[in-house]
mmCIF file of C-alpha atoms in Angstrom:
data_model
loop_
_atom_site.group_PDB
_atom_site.id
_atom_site.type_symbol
_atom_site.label_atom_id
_atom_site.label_comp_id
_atom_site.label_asym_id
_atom_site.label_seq_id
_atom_site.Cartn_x
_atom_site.Cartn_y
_atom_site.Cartn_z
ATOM 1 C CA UNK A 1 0.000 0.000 0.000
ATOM 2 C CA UNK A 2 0.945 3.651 -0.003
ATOM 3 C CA UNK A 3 2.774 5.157 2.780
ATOM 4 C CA UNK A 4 4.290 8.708 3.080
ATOM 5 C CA UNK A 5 6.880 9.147 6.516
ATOM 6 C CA UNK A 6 7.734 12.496 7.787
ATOM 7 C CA UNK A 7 10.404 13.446 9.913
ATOM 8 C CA UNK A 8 9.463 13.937 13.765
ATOM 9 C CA UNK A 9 8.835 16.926 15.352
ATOM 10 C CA UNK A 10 8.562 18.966 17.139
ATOM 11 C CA UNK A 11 10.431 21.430 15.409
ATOM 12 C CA UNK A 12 11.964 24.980 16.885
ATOM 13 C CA UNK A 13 14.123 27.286 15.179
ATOM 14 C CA UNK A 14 14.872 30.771 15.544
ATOM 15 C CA UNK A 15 13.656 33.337 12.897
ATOM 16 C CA UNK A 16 15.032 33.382 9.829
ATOM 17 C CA UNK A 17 16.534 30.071 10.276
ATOM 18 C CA UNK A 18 17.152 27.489 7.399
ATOM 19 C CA UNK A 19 14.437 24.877 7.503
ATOM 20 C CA UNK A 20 14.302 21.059 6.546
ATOM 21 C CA UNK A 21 11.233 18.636 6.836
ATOM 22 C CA UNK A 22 12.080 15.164 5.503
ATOM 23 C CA UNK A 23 9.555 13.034 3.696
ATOM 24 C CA UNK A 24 10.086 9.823 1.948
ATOM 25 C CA UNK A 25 7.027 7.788 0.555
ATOM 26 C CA UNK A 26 6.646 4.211 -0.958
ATOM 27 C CA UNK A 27 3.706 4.010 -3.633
ATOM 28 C CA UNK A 28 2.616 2.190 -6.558
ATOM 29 C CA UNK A 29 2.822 3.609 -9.591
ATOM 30 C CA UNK A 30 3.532 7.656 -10.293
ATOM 31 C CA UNK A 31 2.099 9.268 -7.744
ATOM 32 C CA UNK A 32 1.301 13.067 -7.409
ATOM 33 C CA UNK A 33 2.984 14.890 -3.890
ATOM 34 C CA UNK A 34 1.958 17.552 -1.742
ATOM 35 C CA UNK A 35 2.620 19.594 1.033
ATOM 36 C CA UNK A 36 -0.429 20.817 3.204
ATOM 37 C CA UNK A 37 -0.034 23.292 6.627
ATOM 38 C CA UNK A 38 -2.560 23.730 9.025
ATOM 39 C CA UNK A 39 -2.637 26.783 10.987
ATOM 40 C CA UNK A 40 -3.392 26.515 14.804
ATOM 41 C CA UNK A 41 -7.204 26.394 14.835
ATOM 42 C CA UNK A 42 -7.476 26.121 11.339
ATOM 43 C CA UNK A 43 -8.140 23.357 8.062
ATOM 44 C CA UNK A 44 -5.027 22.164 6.102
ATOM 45 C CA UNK A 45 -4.362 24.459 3.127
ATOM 46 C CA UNK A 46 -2.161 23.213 0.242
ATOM 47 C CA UNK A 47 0.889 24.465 0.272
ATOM 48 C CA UNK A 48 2.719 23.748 -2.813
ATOM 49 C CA UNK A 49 2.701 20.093 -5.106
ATOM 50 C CA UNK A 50 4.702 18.374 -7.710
ATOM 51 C CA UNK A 51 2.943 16.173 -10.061
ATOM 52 C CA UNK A 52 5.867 14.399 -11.693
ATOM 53 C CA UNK A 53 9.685 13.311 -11.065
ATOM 54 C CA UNK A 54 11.932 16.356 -10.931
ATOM 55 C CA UNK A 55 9.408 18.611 -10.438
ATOM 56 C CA UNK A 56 9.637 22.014 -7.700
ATOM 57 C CA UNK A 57 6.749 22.994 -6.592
ATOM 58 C CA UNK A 58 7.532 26.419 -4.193
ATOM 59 C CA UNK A 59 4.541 28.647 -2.630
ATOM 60 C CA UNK A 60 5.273 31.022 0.088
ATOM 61 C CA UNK A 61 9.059 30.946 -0.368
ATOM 62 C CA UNK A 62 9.096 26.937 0.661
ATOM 63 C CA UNK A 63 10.414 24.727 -2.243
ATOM 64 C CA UNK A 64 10.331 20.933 -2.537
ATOM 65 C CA UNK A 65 11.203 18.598 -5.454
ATOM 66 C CA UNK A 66 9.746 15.594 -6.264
ATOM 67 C CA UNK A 67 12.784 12.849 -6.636
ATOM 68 C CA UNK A 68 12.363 9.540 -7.728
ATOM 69 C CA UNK A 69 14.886 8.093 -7.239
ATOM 70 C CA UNK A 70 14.784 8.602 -3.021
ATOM 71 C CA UNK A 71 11.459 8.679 -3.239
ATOM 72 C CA UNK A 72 11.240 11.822 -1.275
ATOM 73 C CA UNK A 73 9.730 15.250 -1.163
ATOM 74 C CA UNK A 74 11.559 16.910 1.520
ATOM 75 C CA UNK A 75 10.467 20.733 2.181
ATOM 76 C CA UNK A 76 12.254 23.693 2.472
ATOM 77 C CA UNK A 77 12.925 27.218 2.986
ATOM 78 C CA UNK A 78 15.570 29.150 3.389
ATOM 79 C CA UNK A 79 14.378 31.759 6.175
ATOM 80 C CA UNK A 80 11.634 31.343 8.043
ATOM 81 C CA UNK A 81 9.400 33.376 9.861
ATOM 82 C CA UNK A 82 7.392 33.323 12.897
ATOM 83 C CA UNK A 83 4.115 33.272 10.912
ATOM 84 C CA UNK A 84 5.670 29.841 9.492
ATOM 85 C CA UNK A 85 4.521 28.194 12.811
ATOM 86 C CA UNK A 86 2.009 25.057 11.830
ATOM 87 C CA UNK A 87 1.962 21.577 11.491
ATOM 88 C CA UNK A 88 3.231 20.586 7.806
ATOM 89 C CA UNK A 89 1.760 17.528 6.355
ATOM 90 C CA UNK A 90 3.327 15.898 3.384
ATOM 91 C CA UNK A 91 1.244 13.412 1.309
ATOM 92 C CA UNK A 92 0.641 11.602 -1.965
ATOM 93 C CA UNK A 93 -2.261 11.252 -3.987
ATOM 94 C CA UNK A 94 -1.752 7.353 -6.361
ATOM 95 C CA UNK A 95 -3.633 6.621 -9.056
ATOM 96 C CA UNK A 96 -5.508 3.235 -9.940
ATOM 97 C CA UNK A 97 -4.590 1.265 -12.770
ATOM 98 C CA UNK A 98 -7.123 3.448 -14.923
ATOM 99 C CA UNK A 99 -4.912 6.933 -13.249
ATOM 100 C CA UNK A 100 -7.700 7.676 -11.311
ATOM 101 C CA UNK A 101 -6.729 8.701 -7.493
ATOM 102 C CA UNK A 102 -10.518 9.469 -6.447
ATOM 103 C CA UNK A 103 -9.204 12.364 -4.324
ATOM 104 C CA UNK A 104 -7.891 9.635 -1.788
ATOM 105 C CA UNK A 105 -4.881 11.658 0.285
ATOM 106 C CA UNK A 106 -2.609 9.525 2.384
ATOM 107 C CA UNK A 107 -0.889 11.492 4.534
ATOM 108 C CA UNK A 108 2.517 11.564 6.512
ATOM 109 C CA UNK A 109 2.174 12.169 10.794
ATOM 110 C CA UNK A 110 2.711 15.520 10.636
ATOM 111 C CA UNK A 111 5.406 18.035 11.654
ATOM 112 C CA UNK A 112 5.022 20.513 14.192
ATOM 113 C CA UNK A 113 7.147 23.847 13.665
ATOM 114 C CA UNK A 114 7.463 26.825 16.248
ATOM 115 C CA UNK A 115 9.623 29.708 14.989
ATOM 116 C CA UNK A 116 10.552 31.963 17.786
ATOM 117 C CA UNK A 117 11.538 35.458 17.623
ATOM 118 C CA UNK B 1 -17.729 34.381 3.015
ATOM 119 C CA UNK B 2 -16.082 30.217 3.955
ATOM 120 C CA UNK B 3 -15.335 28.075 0.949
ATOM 121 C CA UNK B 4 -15.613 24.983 2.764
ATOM 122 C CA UNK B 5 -17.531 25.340 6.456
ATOM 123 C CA UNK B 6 -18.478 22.843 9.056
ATOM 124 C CA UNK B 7 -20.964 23.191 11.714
ATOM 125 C CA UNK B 8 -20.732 22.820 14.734
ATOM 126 C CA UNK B 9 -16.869 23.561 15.481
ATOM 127 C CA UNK B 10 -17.214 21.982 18.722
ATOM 128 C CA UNK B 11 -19.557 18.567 20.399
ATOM 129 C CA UNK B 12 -19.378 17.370 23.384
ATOM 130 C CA UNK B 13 -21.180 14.094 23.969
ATOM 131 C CA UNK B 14 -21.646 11.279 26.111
ATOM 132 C CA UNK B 15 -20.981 7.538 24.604
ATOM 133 C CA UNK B 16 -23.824 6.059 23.179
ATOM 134 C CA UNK B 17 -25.127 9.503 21.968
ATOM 135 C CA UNK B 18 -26.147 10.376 18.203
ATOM 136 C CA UNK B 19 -24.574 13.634 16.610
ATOM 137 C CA UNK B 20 -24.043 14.947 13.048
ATOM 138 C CA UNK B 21 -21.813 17.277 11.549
ATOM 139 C CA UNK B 22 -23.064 19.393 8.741
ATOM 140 C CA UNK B 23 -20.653 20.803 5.646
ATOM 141 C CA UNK B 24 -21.159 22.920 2.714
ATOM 142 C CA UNK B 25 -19.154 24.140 0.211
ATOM 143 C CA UNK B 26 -19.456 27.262 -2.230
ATOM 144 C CA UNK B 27 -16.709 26.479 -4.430
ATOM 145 C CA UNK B 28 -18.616 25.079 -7.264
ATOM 146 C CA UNK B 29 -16.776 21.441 -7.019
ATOM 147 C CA UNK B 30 -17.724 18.229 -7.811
ATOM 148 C CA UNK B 31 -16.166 16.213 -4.650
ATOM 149 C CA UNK B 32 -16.769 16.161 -0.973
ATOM 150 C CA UNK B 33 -14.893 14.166 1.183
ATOM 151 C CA UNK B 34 -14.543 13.657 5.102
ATOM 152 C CA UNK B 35 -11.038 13.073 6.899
ATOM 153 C CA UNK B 36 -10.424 11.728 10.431
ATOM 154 C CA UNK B 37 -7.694 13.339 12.353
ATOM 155 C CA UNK B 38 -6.734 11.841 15.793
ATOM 156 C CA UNK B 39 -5.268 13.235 18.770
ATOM 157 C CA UNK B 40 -1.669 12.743 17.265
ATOM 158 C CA UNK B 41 -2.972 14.613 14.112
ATOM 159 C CA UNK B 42 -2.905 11.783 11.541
ATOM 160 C CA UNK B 43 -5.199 12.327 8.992
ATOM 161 C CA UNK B 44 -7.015 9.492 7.579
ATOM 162 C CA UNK B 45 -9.937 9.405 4.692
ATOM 163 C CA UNK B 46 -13.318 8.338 6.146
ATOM 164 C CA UNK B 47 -15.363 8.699 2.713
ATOM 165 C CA UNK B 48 -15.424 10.640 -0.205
ATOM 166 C CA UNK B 49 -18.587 11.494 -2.923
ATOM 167 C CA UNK B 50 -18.684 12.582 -6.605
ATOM 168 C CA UNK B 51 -21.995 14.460 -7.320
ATOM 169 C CA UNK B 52 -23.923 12.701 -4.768
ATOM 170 C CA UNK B 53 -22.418 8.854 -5.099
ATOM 171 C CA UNK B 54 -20.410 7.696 -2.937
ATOM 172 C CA UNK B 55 -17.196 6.341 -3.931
ATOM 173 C CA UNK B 56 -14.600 6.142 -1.039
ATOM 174 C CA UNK B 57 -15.726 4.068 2.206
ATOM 175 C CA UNK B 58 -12.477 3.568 3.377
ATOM 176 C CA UNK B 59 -13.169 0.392 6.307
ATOM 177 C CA UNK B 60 -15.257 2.938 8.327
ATOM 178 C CA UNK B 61 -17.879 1.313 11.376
ATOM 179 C CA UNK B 62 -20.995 1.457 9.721
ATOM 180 C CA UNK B 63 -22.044 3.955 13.004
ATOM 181 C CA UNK B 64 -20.886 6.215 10.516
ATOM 182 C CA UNK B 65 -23.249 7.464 7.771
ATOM 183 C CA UNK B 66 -22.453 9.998 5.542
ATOM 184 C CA UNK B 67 -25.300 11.880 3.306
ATOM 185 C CA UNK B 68 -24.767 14.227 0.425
ATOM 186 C CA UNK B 69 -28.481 15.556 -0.262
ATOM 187 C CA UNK B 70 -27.130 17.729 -3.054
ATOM 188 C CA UNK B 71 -23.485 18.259 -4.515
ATOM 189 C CA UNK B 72 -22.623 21.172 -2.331
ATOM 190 C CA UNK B 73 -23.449 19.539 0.930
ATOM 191 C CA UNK B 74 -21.959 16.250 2.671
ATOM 192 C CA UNK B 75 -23.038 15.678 6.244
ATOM 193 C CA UNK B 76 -21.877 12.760 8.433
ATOM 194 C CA UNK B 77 -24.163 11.399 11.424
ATOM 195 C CA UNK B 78 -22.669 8.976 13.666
ATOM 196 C CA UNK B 79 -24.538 6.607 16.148
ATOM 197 C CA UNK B 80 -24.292 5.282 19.341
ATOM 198 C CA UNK B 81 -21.074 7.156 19.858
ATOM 199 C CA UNK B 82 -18.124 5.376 21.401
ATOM 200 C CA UNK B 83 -14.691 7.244 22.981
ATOM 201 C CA UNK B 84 -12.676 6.054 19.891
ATOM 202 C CA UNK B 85 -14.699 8.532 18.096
ATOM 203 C CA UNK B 86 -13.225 11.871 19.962
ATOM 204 C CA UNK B 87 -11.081 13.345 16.845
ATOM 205 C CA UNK B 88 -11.530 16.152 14.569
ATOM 206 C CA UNK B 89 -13.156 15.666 11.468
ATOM 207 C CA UNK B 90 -12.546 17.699 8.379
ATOM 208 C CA UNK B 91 -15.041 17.797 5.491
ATOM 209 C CA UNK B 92 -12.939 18.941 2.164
ATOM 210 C CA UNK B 93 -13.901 19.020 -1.950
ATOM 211 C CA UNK B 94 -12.148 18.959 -5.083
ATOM 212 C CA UNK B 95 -12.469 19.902 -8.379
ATOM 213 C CA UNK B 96 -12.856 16.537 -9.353
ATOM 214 C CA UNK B 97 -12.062 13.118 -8.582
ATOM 215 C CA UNK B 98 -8.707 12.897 -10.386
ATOM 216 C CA UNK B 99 -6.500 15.402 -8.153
ATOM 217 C CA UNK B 100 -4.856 16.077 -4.853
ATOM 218 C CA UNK B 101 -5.500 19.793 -4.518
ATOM 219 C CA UNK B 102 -8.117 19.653 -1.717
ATOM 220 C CA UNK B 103 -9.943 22.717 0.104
ATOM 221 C CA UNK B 104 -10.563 21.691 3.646
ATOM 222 C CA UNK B 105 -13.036 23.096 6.354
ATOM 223 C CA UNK B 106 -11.693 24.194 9.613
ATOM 224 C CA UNK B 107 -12.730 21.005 11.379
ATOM 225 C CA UNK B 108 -15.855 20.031 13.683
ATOM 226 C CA UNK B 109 -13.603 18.258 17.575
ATOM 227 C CA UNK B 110 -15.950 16.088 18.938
ATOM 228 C CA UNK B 111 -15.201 15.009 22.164
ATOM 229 C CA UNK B 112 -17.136 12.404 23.667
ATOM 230 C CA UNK B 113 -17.280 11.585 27.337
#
């Protein structure tokens, strides 16, 4: 089956920092990868995604780049900001045999990042 | 004005109990979903529906019944609530059923006692 496996948290850096979240998946087939953040209080928002190998998908000054041959998506960015502070979720999206993926997200555990002042 | 809301944002039950969680979305898409996030905030797919059918059940207790009376509204009622079921849910749609790019709600906590 499909598995994505993020890096554990919690992580705390200083502003303007360099930050790294490691994610590695296993999947069948091509899949599509994403990163999501949630907000405290809030629903995940899609942060950026990369649809095939080599791709960078970058939002918001984070960057990530889908490599096949680790099979990982690991985020970045270079300096980060207090506003930054979330929970990051990586995850994949696999299609059937047909390329469908009906939606279906798996998801990584989830990172936890507090950037202090 | 929300692109994807839930309501209520917060239930507090005892077990055995009956609730439902409402969601609508203005965002013109065809796919509604509903995730499961637990207490360690791993997110797991509960069900997902393409104009009105549902096509994900994803091993859920069948306590659980989801209801999408048109395609901008999925609602989930659960029965006979147990303490397994204290999580946040988040309802979420899609363009379509072919993509990854999901707009989530800002999650209904149920607690139950």
């Amino acid at each position: 089956g499909n598995s994505v496996t993020q890096m554990e948290g919690p992580v705390t850096l200083s502003e303007e920092a360099f930050l790294t979240i490691n994610c590695t998946y296993t999947a069948t087939g091509y899949p599509s990868l994403f990163w999501y953040v949630q907000y405290p209080g809030e629903g995940l928002q899609l942060l950026l995604k990369a649809t095939k190998a080599d791709d960078k998908g970058s939002n918001k000054g984070f960057e990530a780049t889908y490599r096949k041959e680790t099979t990982s998506f690991h985020l970045e960015k270079g300096s980060v900001q207090v506003s930054d502070s979330a929970v990051y979720f990586c995850a994949l999206s696999a299609g059937d045999s047909g390329g469908t993926s009906y939606g279906k997200l798996t998801f990584g555990q989830g990172t936890i990042l507090t950037v202090h002042p | 004005d929300t692109a994807v809301s839930q309501t209520p944002k917060y239930l507090v039950t005892q077990m055995g109990n009956d609730k439902s969680i409402k969601c609508e979305q203005n965002l013109g898409h065809d796919t509604m979903y509903w995730y499961k996030q637990d207490s360690k905030k791993f997110l797991k797919i509960m069900f997902s529906y393409n104009n009105k059918e549902l096509i994900i059940n994803e091993t859920v207790p069948n306590r659980f019944s989801p209801k999408s009376p048109d395609k901008a509204h999925l609602n989930l009622h659960i029965n006979s609530l147990e303490l397994g079921d204290s999580a946040v849910y988040f309802c979420a749609s899609s363009r379509g059923l072919n993509t990854g790019e999901l707009f989530f709600g800002e999650g209904s906590r149920l607690t139950v006692l």
